[in-house]
PDB file of C-alpha atoms in Angstrom:
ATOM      1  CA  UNK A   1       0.000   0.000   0.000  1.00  0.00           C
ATOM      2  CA  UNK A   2       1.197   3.718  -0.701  1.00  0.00           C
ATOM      3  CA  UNK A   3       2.666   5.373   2.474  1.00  0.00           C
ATOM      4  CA  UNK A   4      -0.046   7.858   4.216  1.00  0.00           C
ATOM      5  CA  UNK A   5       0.510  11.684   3.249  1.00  0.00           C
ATOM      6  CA  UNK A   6       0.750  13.493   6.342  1.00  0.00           C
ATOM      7  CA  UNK A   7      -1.983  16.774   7.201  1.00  0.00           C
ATOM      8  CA  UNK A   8       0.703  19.262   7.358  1.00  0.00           C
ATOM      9  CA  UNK A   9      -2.067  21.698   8.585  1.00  0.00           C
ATOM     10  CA  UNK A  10      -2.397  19.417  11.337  1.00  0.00           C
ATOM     11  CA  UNK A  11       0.953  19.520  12.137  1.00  0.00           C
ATOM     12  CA  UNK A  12       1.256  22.540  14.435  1.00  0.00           C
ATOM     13  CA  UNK A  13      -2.017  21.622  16.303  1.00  0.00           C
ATOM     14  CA  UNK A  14       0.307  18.734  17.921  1.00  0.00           C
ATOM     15  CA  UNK A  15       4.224  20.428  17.524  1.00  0.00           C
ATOM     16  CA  UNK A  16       4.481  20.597  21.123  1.00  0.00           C
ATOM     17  CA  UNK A  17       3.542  16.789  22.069  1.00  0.00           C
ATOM     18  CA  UNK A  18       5.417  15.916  18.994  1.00  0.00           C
ATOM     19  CA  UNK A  19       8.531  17.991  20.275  1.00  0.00           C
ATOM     20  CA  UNK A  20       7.922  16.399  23.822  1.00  0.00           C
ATOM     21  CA  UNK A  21       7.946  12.951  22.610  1.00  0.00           C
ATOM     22  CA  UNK A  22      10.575  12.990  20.003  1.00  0.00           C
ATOM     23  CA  UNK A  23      13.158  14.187  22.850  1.00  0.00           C
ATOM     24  CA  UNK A  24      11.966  11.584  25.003  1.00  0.00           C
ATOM     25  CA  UNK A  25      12.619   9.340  22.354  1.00  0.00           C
ATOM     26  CA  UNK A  26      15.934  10.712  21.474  1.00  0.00           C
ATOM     27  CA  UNK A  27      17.130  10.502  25.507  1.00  0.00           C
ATOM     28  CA  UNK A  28      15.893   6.911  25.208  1.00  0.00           C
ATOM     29  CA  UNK A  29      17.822   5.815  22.340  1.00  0.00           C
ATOM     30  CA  UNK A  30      20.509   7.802  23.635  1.00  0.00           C
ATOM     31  CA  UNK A  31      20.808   5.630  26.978  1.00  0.00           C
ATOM     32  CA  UNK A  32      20.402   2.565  25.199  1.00  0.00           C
ATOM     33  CA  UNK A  33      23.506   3.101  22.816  1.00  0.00           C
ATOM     34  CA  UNK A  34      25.628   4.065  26.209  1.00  0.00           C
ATOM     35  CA  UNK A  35      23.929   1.239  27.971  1.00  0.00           C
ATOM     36  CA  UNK A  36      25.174  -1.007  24.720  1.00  0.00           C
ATOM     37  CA  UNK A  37      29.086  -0.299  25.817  1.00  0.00           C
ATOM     38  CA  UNK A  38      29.516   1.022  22.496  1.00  0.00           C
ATOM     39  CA  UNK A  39      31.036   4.620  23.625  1.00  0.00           C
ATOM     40  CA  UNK A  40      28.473   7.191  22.048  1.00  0.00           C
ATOM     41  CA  UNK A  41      30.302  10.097  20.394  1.00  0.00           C
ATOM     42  CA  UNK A  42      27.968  13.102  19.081  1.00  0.00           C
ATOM     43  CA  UNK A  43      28.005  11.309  15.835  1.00  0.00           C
ATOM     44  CA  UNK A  44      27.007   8.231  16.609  1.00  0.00           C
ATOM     45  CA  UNK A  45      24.311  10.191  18.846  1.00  0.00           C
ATOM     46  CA  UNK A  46      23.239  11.999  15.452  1.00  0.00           C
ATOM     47  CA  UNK A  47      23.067   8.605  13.265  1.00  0.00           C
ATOM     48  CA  UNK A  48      21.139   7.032  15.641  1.00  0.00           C
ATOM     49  CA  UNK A  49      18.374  10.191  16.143  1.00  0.00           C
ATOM     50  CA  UNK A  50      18.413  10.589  12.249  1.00  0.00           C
ATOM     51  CA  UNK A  51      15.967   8.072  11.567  1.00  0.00           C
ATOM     52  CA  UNK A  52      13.634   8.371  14.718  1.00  0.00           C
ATOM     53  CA  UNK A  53      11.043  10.013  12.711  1.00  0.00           C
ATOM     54  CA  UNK A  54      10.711   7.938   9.486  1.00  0.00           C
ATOM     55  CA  UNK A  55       7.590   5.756  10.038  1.00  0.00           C
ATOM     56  CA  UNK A  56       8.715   3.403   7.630  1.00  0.00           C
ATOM     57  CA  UNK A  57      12.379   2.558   9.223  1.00  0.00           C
ATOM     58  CA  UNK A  58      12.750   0.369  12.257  1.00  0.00           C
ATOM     59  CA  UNK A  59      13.596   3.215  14.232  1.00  0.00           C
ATOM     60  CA  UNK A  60      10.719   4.825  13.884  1.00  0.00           C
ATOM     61  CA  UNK A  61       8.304   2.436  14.573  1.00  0.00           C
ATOM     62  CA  UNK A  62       7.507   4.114  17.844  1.00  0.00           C
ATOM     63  CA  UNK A  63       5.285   6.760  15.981  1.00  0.00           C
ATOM     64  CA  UNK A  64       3.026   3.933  15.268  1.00  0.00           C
ATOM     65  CA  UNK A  65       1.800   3.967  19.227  1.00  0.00           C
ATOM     66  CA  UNK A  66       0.548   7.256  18.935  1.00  0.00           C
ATOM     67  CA  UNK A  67      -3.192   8.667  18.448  1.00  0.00           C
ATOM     68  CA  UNK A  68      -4.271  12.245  17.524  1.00  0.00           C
ATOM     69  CA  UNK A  69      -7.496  12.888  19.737  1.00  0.00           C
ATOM     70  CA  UNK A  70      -9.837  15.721  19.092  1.00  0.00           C
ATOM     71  CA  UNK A  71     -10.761  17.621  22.879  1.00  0.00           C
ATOM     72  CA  UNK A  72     -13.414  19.133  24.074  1.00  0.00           C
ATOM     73  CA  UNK A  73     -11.660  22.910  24.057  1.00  0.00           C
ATOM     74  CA  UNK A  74     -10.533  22.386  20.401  1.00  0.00           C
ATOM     75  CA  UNK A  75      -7.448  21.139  20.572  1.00  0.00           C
ATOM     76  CA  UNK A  76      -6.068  17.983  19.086  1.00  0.00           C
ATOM     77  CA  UNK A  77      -3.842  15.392  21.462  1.00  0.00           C
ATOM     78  CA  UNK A  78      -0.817  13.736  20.805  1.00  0.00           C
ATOM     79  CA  UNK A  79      -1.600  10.568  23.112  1.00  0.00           C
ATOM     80  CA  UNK A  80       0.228   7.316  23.526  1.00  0.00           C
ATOM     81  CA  UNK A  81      -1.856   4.174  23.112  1.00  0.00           C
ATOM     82  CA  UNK A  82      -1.099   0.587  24.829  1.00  0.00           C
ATOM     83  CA  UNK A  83      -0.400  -0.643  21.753  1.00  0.00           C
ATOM     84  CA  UNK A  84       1.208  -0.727  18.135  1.00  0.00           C
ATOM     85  CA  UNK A  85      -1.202   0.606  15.483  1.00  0.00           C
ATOM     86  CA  UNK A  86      -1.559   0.709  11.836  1.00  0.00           C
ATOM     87  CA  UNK A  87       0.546   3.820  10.473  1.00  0.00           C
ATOM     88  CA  UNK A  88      -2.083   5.753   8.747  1.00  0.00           C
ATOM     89  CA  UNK A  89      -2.213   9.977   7.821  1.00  0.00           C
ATOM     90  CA  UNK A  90      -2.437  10.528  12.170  1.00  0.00           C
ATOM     91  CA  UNK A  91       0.824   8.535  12.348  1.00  0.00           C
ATOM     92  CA  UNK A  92       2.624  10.352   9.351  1.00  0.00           C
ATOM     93  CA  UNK A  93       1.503  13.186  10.592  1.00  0.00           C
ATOM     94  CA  UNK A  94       3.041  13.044  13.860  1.00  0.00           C
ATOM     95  CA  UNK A  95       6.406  11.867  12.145  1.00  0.00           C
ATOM     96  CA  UNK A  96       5.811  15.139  10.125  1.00  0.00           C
ATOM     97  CA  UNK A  97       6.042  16.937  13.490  1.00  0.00           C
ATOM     98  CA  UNK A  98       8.530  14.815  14.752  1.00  0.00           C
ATOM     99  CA  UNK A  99      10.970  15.479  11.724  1.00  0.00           C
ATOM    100  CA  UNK A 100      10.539  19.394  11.900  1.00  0.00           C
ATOM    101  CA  UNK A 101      12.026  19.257  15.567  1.00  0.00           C
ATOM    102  CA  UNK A 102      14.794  17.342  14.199  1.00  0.00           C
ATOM    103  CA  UNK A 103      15.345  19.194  10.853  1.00  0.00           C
ATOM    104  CA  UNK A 104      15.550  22.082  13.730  1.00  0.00           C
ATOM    105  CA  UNK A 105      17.764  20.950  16.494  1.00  0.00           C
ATOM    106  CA  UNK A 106      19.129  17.225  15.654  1.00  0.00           C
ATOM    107  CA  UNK A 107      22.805  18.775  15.906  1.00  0.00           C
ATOM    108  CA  UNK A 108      22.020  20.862  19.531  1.00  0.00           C
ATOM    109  CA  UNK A 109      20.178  17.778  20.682  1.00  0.00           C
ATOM    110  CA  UNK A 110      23.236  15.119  19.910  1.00  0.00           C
ATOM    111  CA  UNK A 111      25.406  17.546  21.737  1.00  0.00           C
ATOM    112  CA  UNK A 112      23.267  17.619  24.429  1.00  0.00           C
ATOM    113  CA  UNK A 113      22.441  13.959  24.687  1.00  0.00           C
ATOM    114  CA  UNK A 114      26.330  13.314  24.372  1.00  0.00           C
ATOM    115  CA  UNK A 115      26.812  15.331  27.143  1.00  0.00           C
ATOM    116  CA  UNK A 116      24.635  13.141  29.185  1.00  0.00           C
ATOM    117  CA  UNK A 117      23.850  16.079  32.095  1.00  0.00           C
ATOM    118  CA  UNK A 118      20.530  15.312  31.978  1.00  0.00           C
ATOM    119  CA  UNK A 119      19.450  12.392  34.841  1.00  0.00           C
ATOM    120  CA  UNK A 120      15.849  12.674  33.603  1.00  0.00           C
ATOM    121  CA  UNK A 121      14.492  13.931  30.161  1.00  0.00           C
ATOM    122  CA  UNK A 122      12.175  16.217  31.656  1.00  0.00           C
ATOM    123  CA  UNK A 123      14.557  18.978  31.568  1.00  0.00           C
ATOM    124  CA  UNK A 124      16.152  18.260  27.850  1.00  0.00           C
ATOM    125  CA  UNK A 125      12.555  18.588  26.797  1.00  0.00           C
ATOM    126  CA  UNK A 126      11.694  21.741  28.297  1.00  0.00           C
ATOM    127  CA  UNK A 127      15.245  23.304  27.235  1.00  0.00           C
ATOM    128  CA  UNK A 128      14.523  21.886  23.631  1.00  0.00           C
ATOM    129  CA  UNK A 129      10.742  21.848  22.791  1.00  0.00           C
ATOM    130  CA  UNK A 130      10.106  25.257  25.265  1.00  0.00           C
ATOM    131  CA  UNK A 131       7.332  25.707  28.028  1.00  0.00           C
ATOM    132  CA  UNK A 132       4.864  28.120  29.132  1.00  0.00           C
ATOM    133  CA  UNK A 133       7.474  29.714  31.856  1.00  0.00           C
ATOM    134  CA  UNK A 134      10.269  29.214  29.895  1.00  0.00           C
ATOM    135  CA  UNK A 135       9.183  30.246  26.523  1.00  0.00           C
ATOM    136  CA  UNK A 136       9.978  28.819  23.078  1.00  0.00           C
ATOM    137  CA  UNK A 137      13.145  26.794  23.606  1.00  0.00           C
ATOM    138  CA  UNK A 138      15.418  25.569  20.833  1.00  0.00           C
ATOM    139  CA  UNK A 139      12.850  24.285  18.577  1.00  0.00           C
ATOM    140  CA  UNK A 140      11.632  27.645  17.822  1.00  0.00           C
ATOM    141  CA  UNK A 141       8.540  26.130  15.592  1.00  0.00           C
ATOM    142  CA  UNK A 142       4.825  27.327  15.340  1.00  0.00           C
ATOM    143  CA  UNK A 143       2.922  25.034  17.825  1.00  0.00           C
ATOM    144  CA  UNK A 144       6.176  24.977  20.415  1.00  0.00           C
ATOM    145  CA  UNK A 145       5.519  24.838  23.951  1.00  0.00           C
ATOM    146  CA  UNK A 146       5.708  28.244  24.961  1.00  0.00           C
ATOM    147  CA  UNK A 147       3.297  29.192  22.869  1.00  0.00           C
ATOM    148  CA  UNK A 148      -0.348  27.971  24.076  1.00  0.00           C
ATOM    149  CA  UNK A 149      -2.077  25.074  22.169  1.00  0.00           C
ATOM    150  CA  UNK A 150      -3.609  26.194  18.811  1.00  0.00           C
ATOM    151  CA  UNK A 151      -6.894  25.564  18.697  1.00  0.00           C
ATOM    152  CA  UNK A 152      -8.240  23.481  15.430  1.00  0.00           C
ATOM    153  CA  UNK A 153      -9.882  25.033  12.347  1.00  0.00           C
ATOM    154  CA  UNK A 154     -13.769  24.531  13.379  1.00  0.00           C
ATOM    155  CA  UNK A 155     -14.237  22.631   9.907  1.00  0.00           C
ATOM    156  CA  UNK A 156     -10.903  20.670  10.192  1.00  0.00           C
ATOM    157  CA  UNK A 157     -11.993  16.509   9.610  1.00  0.00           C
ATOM    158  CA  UNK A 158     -11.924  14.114  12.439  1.00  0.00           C
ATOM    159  CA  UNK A 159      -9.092  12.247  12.412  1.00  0.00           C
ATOM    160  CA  UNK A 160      -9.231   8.156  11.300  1.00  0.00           C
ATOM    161  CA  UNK A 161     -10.083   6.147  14.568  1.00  0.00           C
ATOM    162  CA  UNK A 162      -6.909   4.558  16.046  1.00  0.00           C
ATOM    163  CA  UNK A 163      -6.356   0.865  14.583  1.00  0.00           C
ATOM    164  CA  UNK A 164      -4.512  -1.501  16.384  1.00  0.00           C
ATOM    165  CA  UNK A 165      -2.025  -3.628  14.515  1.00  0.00           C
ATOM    166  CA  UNK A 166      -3.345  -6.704  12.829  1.00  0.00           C
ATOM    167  CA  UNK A 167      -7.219  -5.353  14.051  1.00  0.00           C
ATOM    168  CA  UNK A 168      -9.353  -4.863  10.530  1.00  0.00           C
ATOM    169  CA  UNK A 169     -10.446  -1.837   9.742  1.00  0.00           C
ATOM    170  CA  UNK A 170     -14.164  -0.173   8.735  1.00  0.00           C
ATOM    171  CA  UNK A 171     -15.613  -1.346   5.261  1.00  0.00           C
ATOM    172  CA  UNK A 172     -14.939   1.201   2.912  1.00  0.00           C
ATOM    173  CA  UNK A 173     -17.543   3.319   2.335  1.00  0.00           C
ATOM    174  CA  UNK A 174     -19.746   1.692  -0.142  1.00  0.00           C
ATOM    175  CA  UNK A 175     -19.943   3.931  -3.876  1.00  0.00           C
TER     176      UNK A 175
END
């Protein structure tokens, strides 16, 4: 099957959660190449965070656990789900996201990460992604953290319901 376009107008309605995650990610596969014994140098750091947000690549397979949720007030959610799903536009559109931060800050954010003076990503993502004290951060995109949530278009489409992998999806519409 063709790979999913991503909604790039969706894509600064979740650039914070995307931001958020994408470090998280980054700190995680960060501490898993130290863990490995294999000395991480800033390069290695930056190989290894290159392909985090290609949904198609091992290394990005992550993306696929994530959900865009329509709220109450507007705004669309970035959220986690207990399981793998199918990669569809929600999931290519969060890898969208995802690759702006990097395109961004992947060089800052291997330095960073191969400096390894964070104990806890919780600070790396509020110095990269930006918060509402702290302002923008290094990511400096539209939807960052310091800047409140956007709130959706009013006539912007619901997004595709979250399909687990392997689950079977709704008939096509008949026509």
């Amino acid at each position: 099957p063709p790979k999913p376009e991503p909604r790039m107008e969706d894509v600064p309605l979740i650039q914070c959660a995307a931001c958020k995650a994408t470090v998280r990610r980054a700190f995680h596969v960060a501490k898993t190449l130290r863990a490995g014994g294999k000395g991480a140098s800033e390069m290695s750091l930056l190989t290894a965070i290159a392909p985090l947000c290609d949904t198609s690549a091992e290394a990005g397979e992550w993306l696929h656990d994530y959900d865009m949720q329509e709220q109450t007030d507007g705004t669309v959610a970035l959220k986690r789900m207990s399981s793998h799903g199918e990669c569809g536009v929600e999931c290519a559109t969060a890898g969208a996201a995802c690759q702006r931060v990097l395109d961004d800050v992947d060089s800052e954010l291997a330095e960073k990460l191969f400096g390894d003076a964070y104990s806890s990503h919780d600070t790396l993502v509020a110095e990269v992604c930006g918060s509402q004290t702290a302002g923008a951060g290094l990511a400096k995109l539209s939807g960052n953290c310091g800047q409140p949530q956007p709130v959706a278009p009013p006539n912007r489409p619901v997004g595709e319901e979250f399909l687990r992998r392997g689950e079977e999806g709704p008939p096509p519409p008949p026509g």
